[in-house]
XYZ file of C-alpha atoms in Angstrom:
770
model
C -38.908 89.573 1.174
C -37.879 86.803 -0.256
C -39.093 83.383 1.118
C -37.153 80.576 1.078
C -38.749 76.726 -0.520
C -38.827 74.340 2.265
C -39.573 71.941 -0.174
C -36.232 72.014 -1.897
C -34.248 72.133 1.715
C -36.247 68.439 2.544
C -34.636 66.992 -0.762
C -31.101 67.874 0.205
C -31.624 67.384 3.733
C -32.397 63.203 2.541
C -29.407 63.196 0.185
C -27.124 64.060 2.945
C -28.387 62.001 5.004
C -28.601 58.913 2.599
C -24.655 59.401 0.982
C -23.783 60.047 4.830
C -25.220 56.616 5.857
C -23.971 55.025 2.647
C -20.182 56.113 3.053
C -20.834 55.316 6.968
C -22.360 51.594 5.860
C -19.108 50.973 3.428
C -16.788 52.262 6.073
C -18.347 49.710 8.665
C -18.069 46.829 6.346
C -14.240 47.200 5.524
C -13.769 47.885 9.365
C -15.569 44.469 10.067
C -13.725 43.029 7.009
C -10.840 44.500 8.573
C -11.382 43.485 12.518
C -12.001 39.925 10.891
C -8.972 39.793 9.312
C -7.101 40.673 12.394
C -8.593 38.397 14.034
C -11.145 40.332 16.494
C -13.943 37.881 16.003
C -12.148 34.710 15.988
C -8.655 33.449 15.512
C -7.452 33.543 11.971
C -4.727 31.754 10.342
C -1.494 32.890 10.197
C 0.610 33.259 7.245
C 2.565 29.751 8.488
C -0.488 28.285 8.806
C -1.831 29.619 5.164
C 1.913 27.910 3.949
C 1.495 24.816 5.734
C -1.889 24.290 6.970
C -2.206 21.071 9.853
C -3.950 18.261 7.129
C -3.578 15.902 9.716
C -1.860 13.039 6.948
C -2.043 9.309 7.383
C 0.965 7.622 7.604
C 1.543 5.385 5.018
C 3.858 2.218 4.891
C 5.249 1.388 1.318
C 6.755 -1.539 -0.032
C 10.500 -2.296 -1.279
C 8.169 -2.541 -4.715
C 6.135 1.035 -4.140
C 2.976 -0.754 -2.829
C 1.193 1.346 -0.176
C 0.892 -2.167 2.626
C -1.442 0.103 5.391
C -1.833 3.433 7.241
C -1.400 4.583 10.394
C -3.983 7.552 10.740
C -6.705 8.971 12.583
C -8.073 9.993 9.079
C -7.382 8.198 6.636
C -6.001 11.168 4.418
C -2.737 10.650 2.281
C -1.971 13.325 -0.116
C -2.206 13.288 -3.423
C -0.055 15.879 -5.839
C -2.039 17.849 -8.794
C 0.070 15.592 -11.406
C -1.787 12.648 -10.516
C -4.975 13.500 -10.633
C -6.468 12.752 -13.865
C -7.628 15.604 -16.239
C -11.598 14.280 -15.845
C -11.242 14.056 -12.260
C -10.556 18.276 -12.576
C -13.206 19.104 -14.663
C -15.586 17.262 -13.290
C -15.086 18.880 -10.201
C -14.829 21.997 -11.435
C -18.005 21.743 -13.783
C -19.677 20.675 -10.754
C -18.707 22.511 -7.664
C -17.180 25.802 -8.911
C -18.263 26.757 -13.003
C -16.211 29.330 -12.474
C -12.963 28.460 -10.360
C -10.633 29.949 -12.417
C -12.228 33.360 -13.541
C -12.620 34.639 -9.576
C -10.284 35.731 -6.850
C -11.553 33.148 -4.051
C -15.056 34.519 -4.075
C -17.468 34.132 -7.311
C -19.240 38.144 -6.665
C -22.128 36.748 -9.386
C -22.702 33.566 -7.665
C -22.699 35.229 -4.206
C -25.000 38.417 -5.198
C -27.478 36.053 -6.665
C -27.549 33.323 -4.230
C -28.277 36.245 -1.429
C -30.348 37.263 -4.246
C -32.816 34.020 -3.329
C -32.179 33.562 0.150
C -29.921 30.743 -0.475
C -33.052 28.269 -2.615
C -31.375 27.363 -5.303
C -28.057 26.387 -2.444
C -25.005 28.373 -1.438
C -22.440 29.860 -3.086
C -19.194 28.605 -1.524
C -16.290 28.905 -4.305
C -13.515 25.325 -4.302
C -11.814 27.904 -2.154
C -14.370 29.148 -0.195
C -15.033 25.139 1.260
C -11.341 24.619 0.947
C -11.262 27.138 3.712
C -13.958 25.862 5.476
C -12.118 22.403 5.476
C -8.669 23.863 6.843
C -9.699 26.335 9.450
C -13.289 26.045 11.406
C -14.968 22.811 10.048
C -18.781 22.584 10.026
C -20.873 25.883 9.599
C -22.472 27.457 12.616
C -26.604 27.046 13.289
C -26.751 30.349 15.099
C -27.398 33.147 12.484
C -24.600 35.834 13.551
C -21.872 33.121 14.391
C -22.550 31.589 10.446
C -22.240 34.924 8.915
C -19.111 35.770 11.161
C -18.060 32.245 9.784
C -18.804 32.924 6.261
C -17.022 36.740 6.420
C -13.916 34.985 7.646
C -14.181 31.843 4.543
C -14.748 34.960 2.123
C -11.172 36.581 3.554
C -9.051 33.072 3.904
C -10.156 32.362 0.651
C -8.622 35.309 -0.777
C -5.643 34.500 1.033
C -5.708 31.157 -0.465
C -5.963 32.320 -3.475
C -3.268 34.408 -2.832
C -0.668 31.892 -1.410
C -1.621 29.395 -3.758
C -2.077 28.109 -7.394
C -4.985 26.716 -8.508
C -3.686 23.784 -9.130
C -2.140 23.686 -5.855
C -6.113 24.617 -4.397
C -7.616 21.973 -5.928
C -4.975 19.127 -5.113
C -5.295 20.734 -1.339
C -9.298 20.531 -1.988
C -10.051 16.795 -3.044
C -6.779 15.704 -0.059
C -9.080 16.921 1.990
C -12.918 16.048 1.734
C -14.400 13.245 3.720
C -15.564 10.832 1.215
C -17.007 8.202 4.370
C -16.664 5.070 5.216
C -13.476 5.837 6.261
C -11.800 7.563 2.975
C -10.447 11.029 3.508
C -9.299 12.617 0.759
C -9.134 11.238 -2.929
C -6.119 9.036 -2.898
C -8.312 7.169 0.048
C -11.318 7.100 -1.371
C -10.105 6.286 -4.694
C -8.754 3.420 -3.161
C -11.235 2.397 -0.915
C -14.245 2.263 -3.745
C -12.663 1.215 -6.716
C -9.438 -0.508 -5.643
C -7.111 2.021 -7.454
C -4.578 5.465 -7.518
C -6.330 8.439 -8.030
C -4.103 8.980 -11.826
C -6.641 5.513 -12.562
C -9.630 6.679 -12.119
C -11.902 6.099 -15.377
C -14.377 9.386 -16.541
C -17.475 7.794 -14.889
C -15.783 7.079 -11.408
C -14.277 10.739 -11.220
C -18.322 11.799 -11.945
C -19.311 9.221 -8.709
C -16.652 10.624 -5.937
C -17.409 13.955 -7.378
C -20.473 13.762 -7.642
C -20.048 12.422 -3.216
C -19.236 15.979 -2.164
C -22.686 17.452 -2.275
C -23.819 15.298 0.181
C -21.418 12.235 1.252
C -23.848 10.397 3.234
C -26.497 11.122 1.060
C -24.426 10.176 -1.974
C -22.702 7.115 -0.251
C -22.566 3.905 -3.315
C -21.911 1.249 -0.631
C -25.760 1.559 0.618
C -27.895 -0.209 -1.016
C -30.902 1.142 -1.039
C -29.479 4.459 -2.375
C -27.914 2.698 -6.064
C -30.611 5.177 -7.587
C -30.017 8.104 -6.631
C -26.244 7.571 -6.738
C -26.407 6.404 -10.461
C -28.721 9.678 -10.595
C -26.036 12.110 -9.249
C -22.876 10.641 -11.161
C -25.230 11.304 -14.504
C -25.475 15.008 -13.097
C -22.055 15.376 -13.017
C -21.871 14.052 -16.430
C -23.870 16.331 -17.706
C -22.317 19.136 -16.034
C -18.801 18.029 -17.925
C -21.168 18.525 -21.466
C -22.508 21.770 -20.606
C -18.940 23.142 -19.148
C -17.763 21.723 -22.878
C -15.509 19.069 -21.095
C -17.557 15.934 -22.212
C -19.078 15.283 -25.364
C -22.691 15.128 -25.327
C -22.126 11.399 -26.870
C -20.147 10.366 -23.932
C -21.957 11.350 -21.572
C -24.871 9.211 -23.415
C -22.916 6.237 -23.248
C -21.119 6.651 -19.910
C -24.715 7.207 -18.251
C -26.047 4.109 -19.767
C -22.528 2.188 -17.438
C -23.937 0.548 -14.018
C -21.671 1.475 -11.236
C -19.258 -0.833 -10.611
C -17.246 -0.763 -7.088
C -14.495 -2.540 -5.665
C -15.136 -1.752 -2.179
C -11.908 -2.785 0.105
C -12.421 -0.843 3.799
C -9.218 0.100 4.960
C -8.623 -1.663 8.357
C -5.447 -1.998 10.385
C -6.957 -5.603 11.390
C -7.417 -6.732 7.575
C -5.468 -6.549 5.009
C -1.437 -7.612 3.754
C 1.145 -7.794 6.153
C -1.041 -7.141 9.520
C 1.316 -8.540 12.217
C 4.041 -7.049 10.323
C 2.370 -3.237 10.436
C 1.512 -3.853 14.079
C 5.089 -4.701 14.684
C 6.378 -1.708 12.820
C 3.674 0.734 14.483
C 5.392 -0.667 17.842
C 8.950 0.288 16.399
C 7.516 4.102 15.395
C 6.227 4.876 18.463
C 9.326 3.961 20.474
C 11.360 5.638 16.987
C 9.175 8.532 17.770
C 10.774 9.490 21.215
C 14.565 9.355 20.246
C 13.846 11.540 16.808
C 11.992 14.500 17.054
C 11.399 16.928 14.288
C 13.523 20.109 13.445
C 11.640 22.590 16.037
C 11.946 19.650 18.926
C 7.967 19.080 18.948
C 7.536 15.017 18.594
C 6.458 12.843 15.605
C 3.346 11.986 15.283
C 2.879 8.731 13.502
C -1.166 9.176 13.254
C -1.181 12.829 11.578
C 2.097 13.650 10.396
C 1.933 12.307 6.994
C 5.140 10.400 6.992
C 6.093 7.717 4.501
C 7.985 4.335 5.467
C 9.521 2.980 2.793
C 10.432 -0.217 4.080
C 11.865 -4.121 2.827
C 8.848 -6.125 2.600
C 8.347 -7.236 -1.138
C 4.222 -7.035 -1.638
C 4.890 -9.945 -3.693
C 6.719 -12.361 -1.720
C 4.896 -11.087 1.196
C 1.525 -12.512 -0.309
C 3.017 -15.665 -1.672
C 3.651 -15.918 2.223
C 0.546 -15.495 3.274
C -1.021 -17.475 0.675
C 1.150 -20.485 1.766
C 0.695 -20.068 5.289
C -3.171 -19.506 4.938
C -3.239 -23.506 2.586
C -0.816 -25.202 4.522
C -2.658 -24.363 7.985
C -6.207 -24.751 6.683
C -4.685 -28.309 5.299
C -3.134 -29.631 8.159
C -6.058 -27.910 10.492
C -8.385 -30.126 9.530
C -5.909 -32.953 10.567
C -5.587 -31.597 13.551
C -9.543 -31.361 14.457
C -10.282 -35.728 12.401
C -6.435 -36.345 15.446
C -8.926 -34.868 17.944
C -11.951 -36.619 17.855
C -12.792 -38.768 21.066
C -10.060 -36.086 23.294
C -12.615 -35.429 25.939
C -10.671 -32.675 26.977
C -9.491 -31.641 23.208
C -7.347 -30.041 22.215
C -5.368 -30.478 25.019
C -3.183 -34.455 25.738
C -2.093 -35.722 28.597
C -2.564 -32.864 31.248
C -3.904 -33.422 34.343
C -7.677 -31.040 35.323
C -5.196 -29.028 37.297
C -3.023 -27.623 34.915
C -6.378 -27.487 32.021
C -8.544 -25.277 34.822
C -4.883 -22.972 34.646
C -4.830 -22.533 30.906
C -8.031 -22.193 30.761
C -8.693 -19.286 33.680
C -5.623 -17.702 32.344
C -7.479 -17.463 28.522
C -10.357 -16.271 30.716
C -8.121 -13.245 32.298
C -6.635 -12.093 29.059
C -9.807 -12.118 27.083
C -11.858 -8.811 25.826
C -14.719 -10.020 27.909
C -12.834 -10.139 31.502
C -11.542 -6.750 30.928
C -14.761 -5.011 30.402
C -16.797 -6.534 32.647
C -13.588 -6.001 35.132
C -14.350 -2.267 34.053
C -17.698 -2.243 34.738
C -17.004 -3.239 38.601
C -18.163 -6.889 38.404
C -16.229 -9.249 40.367
C -14.172 -12.471 40.180
C -17.210 -14.654 39.940
C -19.918 -12.474 37.903
C -17.294 -12.699 35.391
C -16.696 -16.674 35.831
C -20.395 -17.491 35.466
C -20.951 -15.357 32.027
C -18.753 -17.535 30.103
C -21.321 -20.094 31.099
C -24.001 -18.044 29.705
C -24.603 -19.105 25.823
C -24.156 -15.907 23.761
C -24.737 -14.717 20.027
C -20.860 -14.140 18.632
C -18.875 -14.416 15.282
C -16.032 -17.171 15.397
C -13.134 -17.404 13.097
C -13.134 -20.940 10.614
C -10.626 -21.696 8.004
C -13.589 -21.045 5.361
C -14.721 -17.541 7.075
C -16.238 -15.993 9.626
C -18.996 -18.137 11.099
C -22.709 -16.280 13.388
C -23.389 -19.178 16.127
C -24.340 -19.761 19.495
C -21.755 -20.578 22.037
C -20.703 -19.979 25.662
C -17.321 -18.117 26.170
C -15.739 -20.418 27.513
C -16.175 -23.178 24.772
C -14.527 -20.333 22.246
C -11.652 -20.315 24.279
C -11.494 -24.348 23.821
C -12.497 -23.753 20.401
C -9.939 -20.781 19.062
C -7.247 -23.062 21.072
C -7.086 -25.699 19.157
C -6.020 -23.698 16.128
C -2.090 -24.821 14.747
C -0.793 -21.337 14.477
C 2.573 -20.464 12.146
C 5.030 -17.689 12.152
C 7.311 -16.835 9.092
C 10.006 -14.514 8.459
C 12.134 -14.555 5.424
C 15.297 -11.889 4.246
C 17.689 -11.409 1.725
C 21.453 -12.999 3.308
C 22.928 -9.818 2.280
C 21.000 -6.955 2.540
C 19.578 -8.263 5.963
C 15.790 -7.199 3.996
C 12.991 -8.509 5.572
C 11.243 -9.704 2.108
C 7.963 -11.175 3.849
C 6.930 -11.097 7.329
C 3.715 -13.652 8.719
C 3.226 -13.479 11.702
C -0.381 -16.062 12.283
C -3.354 -17.009 10.517
C -5.585 -14.029 11.312
C -4.879 -10.213 13.018
C -8.314 -10.374 13.254
C -8.501 -13.010 15.556
C -5.346 -14.014 17.012
C -2.751 -10.730 17.530
C -0.260 -12.742 19.097
C 2.955 -11.974 16.588
C 4.908 -15.356 16.275
C 7.796 -14.034 13.998
C 9.304 -10.224 16.365
C 6.665 -11.232 19.816
C 6.981 -14.576 20.177
C 9.610 -17.047 21.156
C 9.363 -21.236 21.333
C 11.102 -23.737 21.426
C 13.379 -24.036 18.400
C 14.249 -28.398 18.176
C 16.853 -29.950 16.194
C 17.013 -26.324 14.125
C 19.275 -24.563 17.175
C 21.470 -27.619 15.736
C 23.713 -26.173 12.725
C 25.391 -23.669 15.799
C 26.603 -26.762 17.585
C 28.321 -28.181 14.464
C 29.420 -24.567 13.609
C 31.145 -23.835 17.155
C 32.798 -27.954 16.114
C 34.132 -27.058 12.951
C 35.286 -23.815 13.755
C 37.182 -25.199 17.685
C 38.197 -28.551 16.871
C 38.620 -28.467 12.572
C 36.356 -30.414 12.246
C 35.002 -31.163 8.552
C 31.307 -32.001 7.096
C 32.752 -35.473 5.939
C 34.604 -36.524 10.029
C 32.672 -39.524 10.848
C 32.157 -40.293 14.462
C 30.074 -42.948 16.076
C 26.285 -43.178 16.360
C 25.841 -45.073 19.827
C 24.287 -44.842 23.185
C 26.249 -42.095 25.215
C 26.157 -40.795 28.571
C 27.349 -37.218 30.073
C 27.965 -37.876 33.910
C 26.824 -35.323 36.709
C 29.311 -32.610 37.427
C 30.233 -32.206 33.441
C 28.995 -28.885 32.273
C 26.797 -28.364 35.347
C 24.795 -31.274 34.763
C 23.323 -32.206 38.112
C 22.129 -35.451 37.033
C 23.225 -37.923 34.343
C 22.488 -37.121 31.107
C 21.720 -39.958 28.322
C 20.195 -38.018 24.707
C 17.860 -41.004 22.889
C 17.717 -40.573 18.916
C 14.017 -39.700 18.407
C 13.540 -43.066 16.259
C 15.505 -45.365 19.112
C 17.432 -46.638 16.686
C 21.766 -46.282 16.197
C 23.752 -45.997 12.981
C 26.962 -46.768 13.991
C 29.812 -45.108 12.146
C 28.138 -41.649 9.840
C 29.536 -38.134 8.648
C 28.575 -35.180 10.465
C 26.969 -34.055 7.157
C 24.318 -37.505 7.567
C 24.423 -36.907 11.260
C 22.769 -33.693 10.962
C 20.314 -34.706 8.396
C 18.552 -37.433 10.382
C 19.079 -35.659 12.794
C 20.714 -37.689 15.337
C 20.988 -36.312 18.927
C 24.300 -38.515 20.331
C 26.415 -36.708 17.332
C 25.352 -33.378 18.826
C 25.270 -34.404 22.514
C 29.275 -36.136 21.557
C 29.828 -32.858 19.437
C 28.755 -29.991 22.321
C 30.706 -32.402 24.908
C 33.445 -31.454 23.028
C 33.117 -28.484 22.539
C 31.815 -27.114 26.195
C 27.935 -25.150 26.523
C 29.304 -22.206 26.651
C 30.956 -22.088 23.041
C 27.883 -22.735 21.248
C 25.627 -20.488 23.642
C 29.240 -17.634 22.435
C 28.736 -18.699 18.848
C 24.572 -18.316 18.410
C 24.946 -14.538 20.944
C 27.524 -13.320 18.094
C 25.033 -15.140 14.942
C 22.761 -11.952 16.944
C 20.506 -14.372 19.591
C 19.569 -12.415 22.197
C 17.354 -15.037 23.787
C 18.530 -16.018 27.685
C 20.098 -19.651 26.865
C 21.251 -21.358 29.930
C 25.271 -22.924 28.870
C 23.668 -26.765 29.602
C 24.189 -29.447 27.581
C 20.564 -30.019 27.069
C 20.991 -26.585 24.151
C 22.159 -28.606 21.585
C 18.688 -30.751 21.196
C 17.316 -27.297 21.008
C 15.673 -26.781 24.715
C 16.063 -23.159 23.491
C 13.433 -20.312 22.929
C 14.199 -18.231 20.103
C 11.775 -16.205 17.914
C 11.487 -16.836 14.158
C 13.194 -13.467 13.145
C 15.939 -14.031 15.528
C 16.711 -18.047 13.876
C 16.537 -17.024 10.739
C 18.951 -13.717 11.089
C 21.231 -16.258 12.507
C 20.880 -18.709 9.489
C 21.440 -16.001 7.224
C 25.007 -15.717 8.163
C 25.989 -18.794 6.695
C 24.558 -17.744 3.085
C 26.433 -15.047 3.618
C 29.730 -16.217 4.151
C 29.961 -16.232 7.187
C 29.245 -12.451 8.446
C 25.815 -11.669 9.835
C 23.843 -9.028 8.990
C 21.243 -7.683 11.603
C 17.251 -8.099 9.683
C 16.483 -4.722 8.758
C 13.201 -3.559 8.107
C 13.151 -0.246 7.476
C 15.197 1.945 4.025
C 13.744 5.199 4.785
C 11.789 8.084 6.488
C 10.462 10.558 4.787
C 8.136 14.044 6.117
C 5.153 14.564 4.788
C 6.999 17.135 2.262
C 9.328 14.140 1.060
C 12.324 15.327 3.193
C 14.914 12.269 4.148
C 14.321 12.401 8.482
C 15.721 8.629 8.806
C 17.829 6.096 7.179
C 18.327 3.516 9.438
C 21.667 2.432 9.283
C 23.088 -1.955 8.325
C 24.153 -3.608 11.393
C 26.586 -6.177 10.211
C 29.595 -8.427 11.806
C 31.712 -10.938 11.101
C 31.498 -14.258 12.906
C 32.747 -16.956 11.021
C 35.289 -16.864 8.183
C 34.068 -18.289 4.705
C 35.309 -21.704 4.494
C 33.327 -22.796 8.219
C 30.265 -20.961 6.432
C 30.526 -22.745 3.442
C 30.741 -25.980 5.672
C 27.758 -25.171 7.792
C 26.056 -24.433 4.005
C 27.021 -27.748 2.694
C 25.903 -29.989 6.126
C 22.316 -28.191 5.843
C 22.357 -28.980 2.277
C 21.997 -32.396 3.222
C 19.177 -32.289 5.018
C 17.483 -31.690 1.462
C 19.471 -34.154 -0.022
C 19.164 -37.614 2.266
C 17.347 -36.512 5.439
C 14.020 -34.390 7.023
C 14.008 -31.804 4.219
C 14.388 -34.630 0.916
C 10.730 -34.744 0.221
C 11.117 -30.937 -0.934
C 12.989 -33.145 -4.335
C 9.987 -35.302 -4.562
C 8.130 -35.084 -8.068
C 5.640 -37.644 -6.627
C 5.588 -41.135 -5.328
C 4.641 -41.718 -1.457
C 1.776 -42.151 1.009
C 0.061 -39.697 3.338
C 1.287 -36.983 1.443
C -2.378 -35.165 0.866
C -1.386 -33.633 3.959
C 1.579 -32.102 1.906
C 0.462 -28.899 0.756
C 1.147 -28.464 -2.816
C 3.661 -31.953 -2.620
C 4.938 -32.728 -4.975
C 7.417 -29.816 -4.873
C 10.617 -31.190 -6.912
C 12.691 -28.746 -6.643
C 16.471 -29.491 -7.927
C 18.354 -26.405 -7.156
C 20.975 -26.598 -3.884
C 18.724 -25.822 -0.846
C 20.570 -25.564 2.802
C 18.030 -26.239 5.508
C 17.100 -27.693 8.905
C 13.724 -29.439 10.188
C 12.781 -28.819 13.610
C 10.798 -30.836 16.018
C 9.936 -30.236 20.165
C 9.220 -32.583 22.340
C 5.781 -34.257 22.075
C 5.227 -33.041 19.321
C 4.031 -28.904 20.466
C 6.907 -27.178 17.977
C 7.287 -27.692 14.199
C 10.087 -25.793 12.142
C 11.547 -25.673 9.057
C 14.378 -22.840 7.902
C 15.371 -23.334 3.897
C 18.160 -20.832 2.198
C 18.923 -20.466 -1.762
C 22.463 -17.670 -1.851
C 19.254 -14.789 -1.939
C 16.924 -16.042 0.051
C 16.657 -17.340 4.110
C 13.022 -18.459 4.923
C 11.843 -19.628 8.180
C 8.699 -20.866 9.812
C 7.343 -22.256 13.468
C 3.679 -24.280 13.486
C 2.455 -25.134 16.725
C -0.650 -24.423 18.896
C -1.134 -21.515 21.493
C -0.885 -23.531 24.542
C 2.608 -26.926 24.040
C -0.271 -29.083 25.321
C -2.302 -28.022 22.430
C -1.071 -30.965 19.477
C -0.519 -33.785 17.478
C -0.757 -37.287 18.946
C 1.739 -38.841 17.008
C 4.716 -36.985 15.129
C 3.770 -38.309 11.575
C 2.068 -35.221 11.445
C 3.619 -33.404 14.062
C 7.539 -32.849 13.460
C 8.638 -29.775 11.451
C 8.738 -31.672 8.059
C 5.262 -31.879 7.916
C 3.941 -29.284 9.612
C 6.265 -26.304 8.713
C 8.147 -27.557 5.622
C 5.353 -27.334 3.227
C 4.955 -24.108 3.808
C 8.820 -23.377 2.266
C 7.716 -25.831 -0.495
C 4.062 -24.330 -1.407
C 5.988 -20.308 -0.708
C 9.131 -21.188 -2.966
C 7.218 -23.065 -5.851
C 5.649 -19.310 -5.886
C 8.088 -17.465 -5.661
C 10.282 -19.433 -8.160
C 6.637 -18.933 -10.604
C 7.328 -15.317 -10.575
C 10.659 -14.583 -12.618
C 10.238 -11.036 -11.533
C 11.640 -11.722 -8.113
C 15.105 -13.310 -9.143
C 14.808 -15.807 -6.455
C 18.135 -17.438 -6.866
C 18.799 -21.636 -7.909
C 22.300 -21.411 -8.511
C 24.196 -22.543 -6.432
C 26.063 -21.657 -3.028
C 29.615 -19.611 -3.817
C 31.946 -22.003 -2.705
C 35.470 -20.449 -1.383
C 38.189 -20.227 -3.525
C 41.445 -22.792 -1.909
C 38.823 -24.168 0.536
C 40.906 -26.234 3.169
C 37.543 -27.691 4.448
C 36.705 -30.976 3.251
C 32.845 -31.138 1.728
C 32.784 -33.738 -0.572
C 31.427 -36.679 1.209
C 30.735 -38.686 -1.733
C 26.684 -39.216 -3.158
C 24.055 -38.999 -0.886
C 21.155 -41.016 -1.953
C 18.743 -37.856 -3.969
C 22.121 -37.266 -6.136
C 22.395 -40.791 -7.056
C 18.467 -40.975 -8.164
C 19.057 -37.822 -9.702
C 21.612 -38.774 -11.488
C 20.033 -42.191 -13.174
C 16.319 -40.138 -13.744
C 16.803 -36.570 -13.980
C 13.459 -36.369 -14.045
C 11.779 -38.100 -11.025
C 12.447 -38.674 -7.968
C 10.114 -40.300 -6.166
C 9.322 -40.716 -2.461
C 9.542 -44.523 -0.996
C 6.049 -45.779 -0.887
C 6.462 -47.063 2.931
C 7.655 -43.696 4.160
C 6.183 -40.688 5.538
C 9.276 -39.337 7.220
C 10.692 -38.798 10.581
C 12.877 -36.209 11.767
């Protein structure tokens, strides 16, 4: 009888077992990946999400000349196209992070198995595509081993899908736009700007190597940290070495670049610092309202912090810079004089107010402070909070020589800040309404109130051109018509007066018979009063409304002297109508808005209307030219001389071209104004303290010709020095066959200029009164 061989039977049994387990294993792995791709182990991104990943992009604010002024963001990230990346940056990235990037389809099998064999001791095996998948869809990995395996599986699947969805170049760009370089720099666009002050396309090889080197551990290889300079330098040189290894860099070049120090131009971006801060905050509020009224195509709301909008504005970065420089220079100069004049004032900076009024101002300032808000939220009583304001504490305060660390009582810091002169400046093109510069204050970090679009102040004599324009239109008058400057009284009952009104001139003098041009040039109050008496205050109010002023203006005769509160923004818009031949154009600060894909989502229409005929508008311009020819603005013409001009920052100005303008000073020198125009640029400036009772002691420095006009003079000198801006020096265009007489004979300025075209000097005994 034949016998079976048990040994042979056992081998076949185990062979079957092996293949059974092997095939089951393969099937299990296949099923595992299939289930993972279906989202059984956690949600997977859809096709639409892969095509349009949520990139949390910052909204960029772009100037008229293409400069990024700032951003609105949750994460400071801006999209950069692959075409804007320098080749050496891409080479450094691939050499360091994924050498076989252009060979694999999302997963580097060789690197993966190598890492698994060494249990990850030599680092991970994630490709650039896998890292992108991680950044886009699940962030940091879990510390739980099982969850981490699942996440890794999802990374592989998403990486393969991304490789099918995007080109290699697109993956590189997506990855560099996603990575966090710390210090508020998310994405290569922000990183290159913050660390090196340039666009990615302008990065050098060694700068690119620094940024790529950070990717291994951004916090560890942070180049800003002084203690890690050598670590960062070594890491940069390692990246350069990888570029040599992958034949993207010659060894000689690597040796030369390795010897270079790391030179940063670190400029952290902040909402409270940088260029056009006040404008950016005004724009933020505008965009919040805009987002409520303008929806996405799918009906969702726009998010200005994450949708990657591009807001193209009318602001010119150069003009904005010159405006900020002019404000800073003159305010620093005038502040020094202000502190000098407050010496010996026991209630500084307030003048001629009672203790009760002082306490009211200080108490209100305490309640408006951040300290009060925080302590109130902590449940402190009013008495406890007030007591805390009298306890000395460490703080950092603003000075014109930079921030200063000191120890001070919070109540004293409030009084200290009340000393500071504030300013508002807006500049626009009369023909287009395009706002070219917007300076809402002296330092946004410490003084957030916007004195251009937010704060309305009394305008003083800058209101008078509206009165004169009404008189020329309603009464058929001309700049050369004459009136008597003498005592004048308007009786009770007329024009809604409840008592007799007798306006006086600021210098207490009367000049007899004067032309309207001379009256406006010298800001003669009696003439303005007589004109509004003839036209009626209602007609003047109607005129200002047509010129875009929305402030509530009472129909009272006193408005002729400027007892009206209007913003800088509306005053400049109104004046611009005179320079634009009687056509009012509403100030506009947005050109267009695009979404993150570059599609147009909003383009505002210019709002304009005819207010005055060309003859009347030109007559008003000629009236205001008289201010700079023989009136309170004549110092713009001087080429030297005079006394007391050390506080006229930038003096002498020596302008010879036609300038139409008007100064303004309110009661007790609380507000100083100057609005000046050339044919293609109108600029208005207000200067004063936060509280009207904080002011200069006398009109010498407290008038608009001293507080505000020098800002205009210095600003325009800077603009004219930049030929690329094309700021006009031409005369204002005169209407053909004008029927209104505007040539009233030679002014003092014209007479002086004809005698000596190179020198028009200030009188040695004159500083000037408005």
